[in-house]
PDB file of C-alpha atoms in Angstrom:
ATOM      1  CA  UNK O   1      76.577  20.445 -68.103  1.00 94.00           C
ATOM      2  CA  UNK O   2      77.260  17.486 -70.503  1.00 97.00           C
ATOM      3  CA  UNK O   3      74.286  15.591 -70.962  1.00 98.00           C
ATOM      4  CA  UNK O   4      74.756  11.985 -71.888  1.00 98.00           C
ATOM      5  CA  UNK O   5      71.819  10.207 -73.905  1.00 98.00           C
ATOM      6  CA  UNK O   6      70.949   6.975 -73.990  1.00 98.00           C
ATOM      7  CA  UNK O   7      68.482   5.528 -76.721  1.00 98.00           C
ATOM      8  CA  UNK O   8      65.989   2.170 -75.739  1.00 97.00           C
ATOM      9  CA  UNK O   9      66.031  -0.843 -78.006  1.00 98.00           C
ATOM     10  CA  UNK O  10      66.433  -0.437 -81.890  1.00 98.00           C
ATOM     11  CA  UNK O  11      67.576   2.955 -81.294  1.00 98.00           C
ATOM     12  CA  UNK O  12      70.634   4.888 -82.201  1.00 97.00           C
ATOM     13  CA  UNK O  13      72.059   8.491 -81.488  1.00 97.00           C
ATOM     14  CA  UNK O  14      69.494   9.914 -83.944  1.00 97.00           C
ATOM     15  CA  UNK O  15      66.775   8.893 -81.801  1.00 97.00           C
ATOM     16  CA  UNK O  16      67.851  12.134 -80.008  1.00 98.00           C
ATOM     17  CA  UNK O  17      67.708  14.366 -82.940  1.00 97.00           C
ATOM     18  CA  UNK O  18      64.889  16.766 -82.329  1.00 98.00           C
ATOM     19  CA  UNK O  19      65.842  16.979 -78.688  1.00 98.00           C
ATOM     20  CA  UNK O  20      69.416  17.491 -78.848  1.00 98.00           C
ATOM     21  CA  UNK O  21      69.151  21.605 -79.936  1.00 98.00           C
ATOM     22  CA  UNK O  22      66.943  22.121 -77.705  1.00 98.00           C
ATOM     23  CA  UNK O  23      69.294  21.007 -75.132  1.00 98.00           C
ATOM     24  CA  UNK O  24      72.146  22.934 -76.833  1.00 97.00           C
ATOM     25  CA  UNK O  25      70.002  26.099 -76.791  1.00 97.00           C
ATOM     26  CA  UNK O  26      69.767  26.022 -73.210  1.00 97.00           C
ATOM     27  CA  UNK O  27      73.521  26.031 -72.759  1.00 97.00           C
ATOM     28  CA  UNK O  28      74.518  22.562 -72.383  1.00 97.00           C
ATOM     29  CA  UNK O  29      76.228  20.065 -74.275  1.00 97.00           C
ATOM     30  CA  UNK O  30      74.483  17.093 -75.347  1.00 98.00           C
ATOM     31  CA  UNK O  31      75.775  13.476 -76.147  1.00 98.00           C
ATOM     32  CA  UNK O  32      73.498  11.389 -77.657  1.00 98.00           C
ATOM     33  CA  UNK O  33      74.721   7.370 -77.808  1.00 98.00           C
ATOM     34  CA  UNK O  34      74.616   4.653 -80.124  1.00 97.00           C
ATOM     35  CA  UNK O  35      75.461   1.374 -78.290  1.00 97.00           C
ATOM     36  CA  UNK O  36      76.994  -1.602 -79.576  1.00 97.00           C
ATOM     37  CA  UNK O  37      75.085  -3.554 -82.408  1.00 95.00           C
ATOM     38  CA  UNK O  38      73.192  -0.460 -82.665  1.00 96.00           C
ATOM     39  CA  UNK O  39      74.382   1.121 -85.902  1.00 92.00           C
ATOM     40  CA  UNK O  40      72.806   0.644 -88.953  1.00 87.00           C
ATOM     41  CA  UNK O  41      75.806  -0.995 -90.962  1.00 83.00           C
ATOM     42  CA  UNK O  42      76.904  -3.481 -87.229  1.00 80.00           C
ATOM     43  CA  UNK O  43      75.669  -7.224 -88.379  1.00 78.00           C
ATOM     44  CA  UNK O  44      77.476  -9.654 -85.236  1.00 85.00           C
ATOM     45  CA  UNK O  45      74.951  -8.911 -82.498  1.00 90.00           C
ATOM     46  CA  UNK O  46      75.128 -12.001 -80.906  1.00 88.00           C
ATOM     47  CA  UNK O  47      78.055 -11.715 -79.859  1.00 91.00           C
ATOM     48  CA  UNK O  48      77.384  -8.300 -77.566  1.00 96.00           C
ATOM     49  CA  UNK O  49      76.178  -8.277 -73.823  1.00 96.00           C
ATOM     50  CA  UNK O  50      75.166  -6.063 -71.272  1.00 97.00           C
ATOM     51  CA  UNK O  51      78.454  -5.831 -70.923  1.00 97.00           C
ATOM     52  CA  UNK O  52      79.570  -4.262 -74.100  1.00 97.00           C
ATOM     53  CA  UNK O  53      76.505  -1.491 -73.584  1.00 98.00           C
ATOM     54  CA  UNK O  54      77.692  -0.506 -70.058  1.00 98.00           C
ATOM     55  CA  UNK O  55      81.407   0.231 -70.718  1.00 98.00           C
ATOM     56  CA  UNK O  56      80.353   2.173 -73.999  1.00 98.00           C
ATOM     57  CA  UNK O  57      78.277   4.216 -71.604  1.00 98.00           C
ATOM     58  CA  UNK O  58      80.911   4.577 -68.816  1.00 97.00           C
ATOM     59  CA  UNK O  59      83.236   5.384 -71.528  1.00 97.00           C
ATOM     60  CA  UNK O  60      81.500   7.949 -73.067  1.00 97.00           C
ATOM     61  CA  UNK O  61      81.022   9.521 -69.405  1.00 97.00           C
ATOM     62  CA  UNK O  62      85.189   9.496 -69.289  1.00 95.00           C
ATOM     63  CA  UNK O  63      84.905  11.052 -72.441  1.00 94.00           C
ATOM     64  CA  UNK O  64      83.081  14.247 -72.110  1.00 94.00           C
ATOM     65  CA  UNK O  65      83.366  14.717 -68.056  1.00 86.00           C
ATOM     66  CA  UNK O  66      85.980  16.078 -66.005  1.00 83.00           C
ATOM     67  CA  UNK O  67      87.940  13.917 -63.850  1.00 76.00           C
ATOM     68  CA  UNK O  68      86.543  15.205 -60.140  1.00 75.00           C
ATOM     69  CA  UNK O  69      83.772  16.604 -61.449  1.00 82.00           C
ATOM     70  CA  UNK O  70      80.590  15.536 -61.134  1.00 86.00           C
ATOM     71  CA  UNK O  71      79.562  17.636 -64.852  1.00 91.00           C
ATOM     72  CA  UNK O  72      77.830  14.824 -66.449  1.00 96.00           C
ATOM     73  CA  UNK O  73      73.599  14.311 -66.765  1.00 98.00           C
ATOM     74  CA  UNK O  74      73.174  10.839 -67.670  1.00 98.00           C
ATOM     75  CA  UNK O  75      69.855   9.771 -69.216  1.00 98.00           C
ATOM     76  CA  UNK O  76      68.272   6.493 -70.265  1.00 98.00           C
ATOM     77  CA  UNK O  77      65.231   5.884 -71.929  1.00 98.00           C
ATOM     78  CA  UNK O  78      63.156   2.905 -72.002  1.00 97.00           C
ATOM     79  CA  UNK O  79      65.877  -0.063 -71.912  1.00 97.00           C
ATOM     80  CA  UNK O  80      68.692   2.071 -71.401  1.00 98.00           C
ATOM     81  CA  UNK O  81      67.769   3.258 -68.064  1.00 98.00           C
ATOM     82  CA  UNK O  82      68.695  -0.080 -66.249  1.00 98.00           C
ATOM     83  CA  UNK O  83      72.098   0.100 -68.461  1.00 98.00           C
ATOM     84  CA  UNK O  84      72.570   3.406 -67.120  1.00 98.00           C
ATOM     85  CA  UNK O  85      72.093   3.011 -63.366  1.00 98.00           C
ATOM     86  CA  UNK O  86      74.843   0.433 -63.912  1.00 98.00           C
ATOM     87  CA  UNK O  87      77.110   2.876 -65.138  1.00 98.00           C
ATOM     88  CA  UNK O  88      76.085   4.957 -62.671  1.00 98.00           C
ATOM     89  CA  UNK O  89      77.492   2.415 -60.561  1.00 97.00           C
ATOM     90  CA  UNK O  90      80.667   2.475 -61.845  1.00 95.00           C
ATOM     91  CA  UNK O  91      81.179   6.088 -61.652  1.00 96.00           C
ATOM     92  CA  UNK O  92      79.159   7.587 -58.972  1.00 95.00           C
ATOM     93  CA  UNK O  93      81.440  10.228 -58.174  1.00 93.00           C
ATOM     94  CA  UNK O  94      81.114  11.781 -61.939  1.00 94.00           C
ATOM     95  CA  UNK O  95      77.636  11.708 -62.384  1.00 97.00           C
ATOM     96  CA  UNK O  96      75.462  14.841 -61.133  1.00 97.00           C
ATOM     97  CA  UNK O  97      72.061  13.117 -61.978  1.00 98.00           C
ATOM     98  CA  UNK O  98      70.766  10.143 -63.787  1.00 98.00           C
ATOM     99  CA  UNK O  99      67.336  10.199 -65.458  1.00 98.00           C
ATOM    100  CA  UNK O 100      65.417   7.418 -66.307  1.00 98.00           C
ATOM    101  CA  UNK O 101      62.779   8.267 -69.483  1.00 98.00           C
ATOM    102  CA  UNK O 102      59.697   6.387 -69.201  1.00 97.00           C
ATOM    103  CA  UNK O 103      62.203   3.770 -67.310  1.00 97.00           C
ATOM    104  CA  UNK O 104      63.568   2.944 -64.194  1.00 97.00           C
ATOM    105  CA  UNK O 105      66.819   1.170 -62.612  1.00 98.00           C
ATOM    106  CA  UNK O 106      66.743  -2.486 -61.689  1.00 97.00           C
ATOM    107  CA  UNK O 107      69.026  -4.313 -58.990  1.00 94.00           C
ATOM    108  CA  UNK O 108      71.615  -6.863 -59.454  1.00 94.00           C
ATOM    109  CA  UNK O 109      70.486  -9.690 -61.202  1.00 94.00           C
ATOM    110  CA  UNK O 110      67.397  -7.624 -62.862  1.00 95.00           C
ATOM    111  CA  UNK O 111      66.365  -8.571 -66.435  1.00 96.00           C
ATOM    112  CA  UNK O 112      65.141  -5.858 -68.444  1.00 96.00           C
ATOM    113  CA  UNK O 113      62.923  -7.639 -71.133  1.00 94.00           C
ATOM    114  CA  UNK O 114      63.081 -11.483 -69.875  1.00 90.00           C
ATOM    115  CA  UNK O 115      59.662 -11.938 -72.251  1.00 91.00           C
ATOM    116  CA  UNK O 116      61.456 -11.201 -75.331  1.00 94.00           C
ATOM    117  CA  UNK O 117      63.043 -13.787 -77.416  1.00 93.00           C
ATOM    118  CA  UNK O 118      66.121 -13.737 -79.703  1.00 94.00           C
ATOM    119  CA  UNK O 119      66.113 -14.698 -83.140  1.00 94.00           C
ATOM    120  CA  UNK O 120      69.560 -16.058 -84.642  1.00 92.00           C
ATOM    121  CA  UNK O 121      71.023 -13.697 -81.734  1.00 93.00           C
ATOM    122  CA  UNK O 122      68.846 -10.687 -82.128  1.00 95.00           C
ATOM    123  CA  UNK O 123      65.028  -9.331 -81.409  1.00 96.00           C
ATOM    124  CA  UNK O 124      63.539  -7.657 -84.060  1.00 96.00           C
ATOM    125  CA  UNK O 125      61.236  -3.638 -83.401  1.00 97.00           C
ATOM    126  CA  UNK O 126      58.041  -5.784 -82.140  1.00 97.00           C
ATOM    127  CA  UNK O 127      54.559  -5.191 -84.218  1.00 96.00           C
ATOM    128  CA  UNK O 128      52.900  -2.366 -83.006  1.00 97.00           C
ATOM    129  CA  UNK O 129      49.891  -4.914 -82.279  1.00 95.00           C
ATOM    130  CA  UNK O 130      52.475  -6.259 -79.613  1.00 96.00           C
ATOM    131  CA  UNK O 131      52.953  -3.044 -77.655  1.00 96.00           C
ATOM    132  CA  UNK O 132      50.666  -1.616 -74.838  1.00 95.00           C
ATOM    133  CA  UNK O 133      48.345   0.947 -76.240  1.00 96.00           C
ATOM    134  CA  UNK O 134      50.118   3.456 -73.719  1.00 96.00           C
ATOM    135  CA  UNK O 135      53.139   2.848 -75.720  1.00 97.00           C
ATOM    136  CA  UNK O 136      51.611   4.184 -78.673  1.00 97.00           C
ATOM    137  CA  UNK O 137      49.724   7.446 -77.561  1.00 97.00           C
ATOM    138  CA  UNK O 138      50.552  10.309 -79.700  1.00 98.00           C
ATOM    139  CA  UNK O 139      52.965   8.324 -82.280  1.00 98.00           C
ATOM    140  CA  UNK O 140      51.807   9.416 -85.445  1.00 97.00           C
ATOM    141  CA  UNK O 141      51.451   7.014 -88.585  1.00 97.00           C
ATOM    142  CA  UNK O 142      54.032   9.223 -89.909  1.00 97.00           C
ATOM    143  CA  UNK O 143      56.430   8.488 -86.715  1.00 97.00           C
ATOM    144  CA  UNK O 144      56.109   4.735 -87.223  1.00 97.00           C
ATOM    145  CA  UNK O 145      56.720   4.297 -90.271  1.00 97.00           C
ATOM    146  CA  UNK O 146      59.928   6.610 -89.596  1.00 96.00           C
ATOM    147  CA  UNK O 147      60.540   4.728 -86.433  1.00 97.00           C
ATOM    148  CA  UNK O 148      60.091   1.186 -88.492  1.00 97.00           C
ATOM    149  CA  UNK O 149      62.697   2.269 -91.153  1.00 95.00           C
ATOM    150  CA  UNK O 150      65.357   3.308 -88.913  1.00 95.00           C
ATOM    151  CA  UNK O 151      64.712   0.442 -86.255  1.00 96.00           C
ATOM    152  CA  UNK O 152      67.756  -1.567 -85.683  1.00 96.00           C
ATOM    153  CA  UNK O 153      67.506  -5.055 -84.398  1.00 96.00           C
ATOM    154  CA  UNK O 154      68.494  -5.212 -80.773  1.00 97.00           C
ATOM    155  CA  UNK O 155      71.397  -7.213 -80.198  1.00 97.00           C
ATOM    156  CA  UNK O 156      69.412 -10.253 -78.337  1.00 96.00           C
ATOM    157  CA  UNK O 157      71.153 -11.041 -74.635  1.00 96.00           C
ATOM    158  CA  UNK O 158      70.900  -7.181 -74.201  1.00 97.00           C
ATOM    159  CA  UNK O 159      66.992  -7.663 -73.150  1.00 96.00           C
ATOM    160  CA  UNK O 160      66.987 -11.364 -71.863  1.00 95.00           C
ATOM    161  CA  UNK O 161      70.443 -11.225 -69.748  1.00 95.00           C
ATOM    162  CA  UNK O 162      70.484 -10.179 -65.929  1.00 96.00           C
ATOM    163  CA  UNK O 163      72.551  -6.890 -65.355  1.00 95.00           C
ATOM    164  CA  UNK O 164      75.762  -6.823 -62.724  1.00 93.00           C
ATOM    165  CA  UNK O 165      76.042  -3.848 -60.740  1.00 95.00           C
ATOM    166  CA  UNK O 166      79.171  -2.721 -58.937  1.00 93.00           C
ATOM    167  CA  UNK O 167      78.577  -3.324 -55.411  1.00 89.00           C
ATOM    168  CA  UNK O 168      79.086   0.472 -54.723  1.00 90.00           C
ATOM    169  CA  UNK O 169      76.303   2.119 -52.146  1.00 93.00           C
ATOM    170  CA  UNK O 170      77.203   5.517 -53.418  1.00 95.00           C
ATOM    171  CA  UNK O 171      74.801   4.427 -56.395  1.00 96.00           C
ATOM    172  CA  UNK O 172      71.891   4.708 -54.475  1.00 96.00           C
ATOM    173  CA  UNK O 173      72.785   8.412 -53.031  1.00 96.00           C
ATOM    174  CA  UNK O 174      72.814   9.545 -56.607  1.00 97.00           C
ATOM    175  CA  UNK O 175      70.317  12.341 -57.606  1.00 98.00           C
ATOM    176  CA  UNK O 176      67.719  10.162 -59.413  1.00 98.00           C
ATOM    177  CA  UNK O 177      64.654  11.981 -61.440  1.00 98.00           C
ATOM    178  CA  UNK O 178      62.296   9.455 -63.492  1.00 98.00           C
ATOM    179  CA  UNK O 179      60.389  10.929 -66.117  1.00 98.00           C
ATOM    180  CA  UNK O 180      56.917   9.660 -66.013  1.00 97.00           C
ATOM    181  CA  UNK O 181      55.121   8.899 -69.430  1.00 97.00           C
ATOM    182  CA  UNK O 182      52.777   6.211 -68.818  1.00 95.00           C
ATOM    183  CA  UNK O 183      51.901   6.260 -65.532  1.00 94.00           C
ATOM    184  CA  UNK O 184      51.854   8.563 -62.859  1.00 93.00           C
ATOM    185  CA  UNK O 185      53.759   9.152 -59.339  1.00 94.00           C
ATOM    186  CA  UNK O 186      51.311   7.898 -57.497  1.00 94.00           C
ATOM    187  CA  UNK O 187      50.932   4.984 -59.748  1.00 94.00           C
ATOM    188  CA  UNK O 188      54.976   4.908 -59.185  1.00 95.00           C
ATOM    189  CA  UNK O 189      54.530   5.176 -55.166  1.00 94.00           C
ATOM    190  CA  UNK O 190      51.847   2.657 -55.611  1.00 94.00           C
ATOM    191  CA  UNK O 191      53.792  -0.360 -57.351  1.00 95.00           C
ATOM    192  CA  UNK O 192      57.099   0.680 -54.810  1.00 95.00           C
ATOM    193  CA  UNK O 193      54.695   0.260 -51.483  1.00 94.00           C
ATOM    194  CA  UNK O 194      53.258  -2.935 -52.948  1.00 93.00           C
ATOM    195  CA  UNK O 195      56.503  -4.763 -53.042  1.00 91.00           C
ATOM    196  CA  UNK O 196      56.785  -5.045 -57.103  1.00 91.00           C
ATOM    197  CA  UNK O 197      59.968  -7.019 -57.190  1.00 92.00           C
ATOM    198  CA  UNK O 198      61.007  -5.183 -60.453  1.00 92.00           C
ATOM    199  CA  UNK O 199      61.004  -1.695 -58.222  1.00 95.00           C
ATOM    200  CA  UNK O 200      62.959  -2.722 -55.222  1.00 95.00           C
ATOM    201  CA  UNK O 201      65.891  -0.785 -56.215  1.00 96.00           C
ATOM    202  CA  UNK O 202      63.855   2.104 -57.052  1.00 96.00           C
ATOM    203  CA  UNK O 203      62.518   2.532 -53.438  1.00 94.00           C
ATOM    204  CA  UNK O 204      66.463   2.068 -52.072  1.00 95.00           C
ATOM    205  CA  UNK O 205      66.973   5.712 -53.805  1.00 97.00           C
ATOM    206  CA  UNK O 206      68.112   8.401 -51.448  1.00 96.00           C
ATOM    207  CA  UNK O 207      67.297  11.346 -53.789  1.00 96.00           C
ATOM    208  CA  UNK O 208      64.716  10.370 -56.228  1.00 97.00           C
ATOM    209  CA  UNK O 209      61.994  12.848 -57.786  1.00 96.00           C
ATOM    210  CA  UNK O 210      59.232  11.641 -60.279  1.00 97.00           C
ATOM    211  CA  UNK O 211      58.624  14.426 -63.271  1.00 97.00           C
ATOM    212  CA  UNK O 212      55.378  13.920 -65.446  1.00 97.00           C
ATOM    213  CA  UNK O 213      55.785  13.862 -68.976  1.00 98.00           C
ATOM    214  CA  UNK O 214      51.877  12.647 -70.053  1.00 97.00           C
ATOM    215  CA  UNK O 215      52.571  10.679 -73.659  1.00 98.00           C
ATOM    216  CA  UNK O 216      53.569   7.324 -74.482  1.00 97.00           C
ATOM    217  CA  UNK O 217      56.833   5.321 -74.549  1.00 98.00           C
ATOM    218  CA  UNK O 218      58.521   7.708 -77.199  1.00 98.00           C
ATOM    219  CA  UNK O 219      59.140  11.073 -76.111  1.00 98.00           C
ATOM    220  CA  UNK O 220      61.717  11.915 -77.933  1.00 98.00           C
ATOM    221  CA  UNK O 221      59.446  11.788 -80.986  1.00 98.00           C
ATOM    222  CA  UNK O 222      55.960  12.950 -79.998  1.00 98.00           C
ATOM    223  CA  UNK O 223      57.395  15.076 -77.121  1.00 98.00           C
ATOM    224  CA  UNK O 224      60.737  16.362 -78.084  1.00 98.00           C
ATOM    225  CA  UNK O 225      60.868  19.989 -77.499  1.00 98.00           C
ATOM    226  CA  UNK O 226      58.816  19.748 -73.675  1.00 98.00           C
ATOM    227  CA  UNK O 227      61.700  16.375 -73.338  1.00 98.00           C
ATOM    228  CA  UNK O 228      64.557  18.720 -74.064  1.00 98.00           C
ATOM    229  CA  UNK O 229      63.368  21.403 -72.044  1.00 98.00           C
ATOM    230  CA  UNK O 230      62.881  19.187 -69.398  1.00 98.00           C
ATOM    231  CA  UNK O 231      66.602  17.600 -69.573  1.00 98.00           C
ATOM    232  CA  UNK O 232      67.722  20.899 -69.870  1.00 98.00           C
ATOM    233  CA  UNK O 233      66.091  21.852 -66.672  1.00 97.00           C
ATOM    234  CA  UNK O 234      66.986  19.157 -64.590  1.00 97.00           C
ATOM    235  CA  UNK O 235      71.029  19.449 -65.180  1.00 96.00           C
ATOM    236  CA  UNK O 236      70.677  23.243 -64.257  1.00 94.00           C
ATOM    237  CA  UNK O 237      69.125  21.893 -60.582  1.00 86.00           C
TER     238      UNK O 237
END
C-alpha cells in the first residue's frame, strides 16, 4: 500500500522520519509530504492558500497510486487532517483509507485554526506556554528544542481560511480511522452527540473507527515506532 503523510503546521516531510522505516519494514511504501511554504529555504508564504496545500496533496496521491486503484493510505496529522479529507474529496475513488492523527475532518466552510493570527502573512511555532498541556505530554526538552529548530513558519491563510470541499458524497463513505491522542472515543462520541459544530462532519462518516494512541499532539516524535506500526496496520485492513 502507498501510504501518503501529511505533516501539521511548521512541519515538513522529516517530521515523518522515525516513522517512515517502520512503515517500510512492514511492506509498504511510505510518502511523507512537505506542503507549500513548508520547506526550509520557501520565503513568499503569503501568497499560498488552502488551495495550494490540497492540490499538492491530491497530486502526490496521482503520483504514487494507480489509476483505478484504490492503493493509497492517506494520513493527516494535526492541521493536515482537514486538508486531507478535502483531498479525499477530490479523489474518493483512489483512496483506501484516510487517517486523521490526533485530528479530524471539518465540513465546507470549516476553519482549522480561526484563533491564530498571521504576522506579515505567516504564524510563527506558538510558545510552548501557549499550547494545552495535553499537547505537550511526553515531548522531551530534547524534542523541543529539535522541534523549535526545524519549525517552519506556517504560511498564514492556511490556519485562518475556511476549506472548500468538492461536493462529492462518496467522501463520506470513505474508510475513516482517527487516531486518538488526547482524548478518548468516548470523549470523541461525547463532543459528536452534543452537537459540537466543529464535529458535524465527523458524525456524517459511514465507516469511521477511533484507534487510541495515549500521548500528546506529536506522535510522530514521542510515539513513532507504536505510530508506524499502527499506520502500517491499518493499510493492511
Amino acid at each position: 500500500m502507498e501510504i501518503v503523510l501529511v505533516p501539521g503546521f511548521w512541519l515538513g516531510a522529516d517530521a515523518w522520519r522515525e516513522v517512515t522505516p517502520v512503515i517500510e519494514r512492514a511492506g509498504h511504501h511510505a510518502h511523507p509530504l512537505t506542503l507549500p511554504g513548508l520547506a526550509p529555504g520557501d520565503t513568499d508564504r503569503g501568497s499560498i492558500g488552502v488551495r495550494d496545500h490540497v492540490d499538492a496533496i491530491v497530486q502526490r496521491i496521482d503520483q504514487v497510486g494507480r489509476a483505478g486503484e484504490r492503493d493509497v493510505v492517506l494520513v493527516g496529522h494535526s492541521g493536515g487532517g482537514p486538508l486531507s479529507y478535502a483531498a479525499t474529496a477530490e479523489r474518493p475513488d483512489r483512496i483506501a483509507r484516510t487517517v486523521y492523527v490526533d485530528s479530524w475532518p471539518l465540513g465546507p466552510g470549516g476553519v482549522i485554526a480561526g484563533d491564530l493570527t498571521p504576522v506579515d502573512g505567516e504564524i510563527d511555532l506558538l510558545q510552548w506556554d501557549e499550547f494545552e498541556d495535553a499537547d505537550l505530554v511526553d515531548l522531551t526538552d530534547e524534542q523541543r528544542e529539535e522541534f523549535r529548530r526545524s519549525a517552519v513558519p506556517e504560511p498564514g491563510a492556511i490556519p485562518t481560511t475556511p476549506i472548500e470541499l468538492a461536493d462529492d458524497p462518496r467522501r463520506r463513505s470513505v474508510p475513516a480511522t482517527i487516531v486518538a491522542c488526547e482524548f478518548t472515543p468516548a470523549d470523541l462520541r461525547s463532543w459528536v452527540d452534543s452537537g459540537s459544530p466543529v464535529l458535524a462532519e465527523v458524525g456524517r462518516l459511514e465507516r469511521l473507527d477511533v484507534v487510541e494512541l495515549p500521548t500528546g499532539h506529536w506522535p510522530m516524535f514521542t510515539r513513532p515506532s507504536e505510530l508506524g506500526a499502527l499506520l502500517a496496520e491499518l493499510a493492511d485492513r
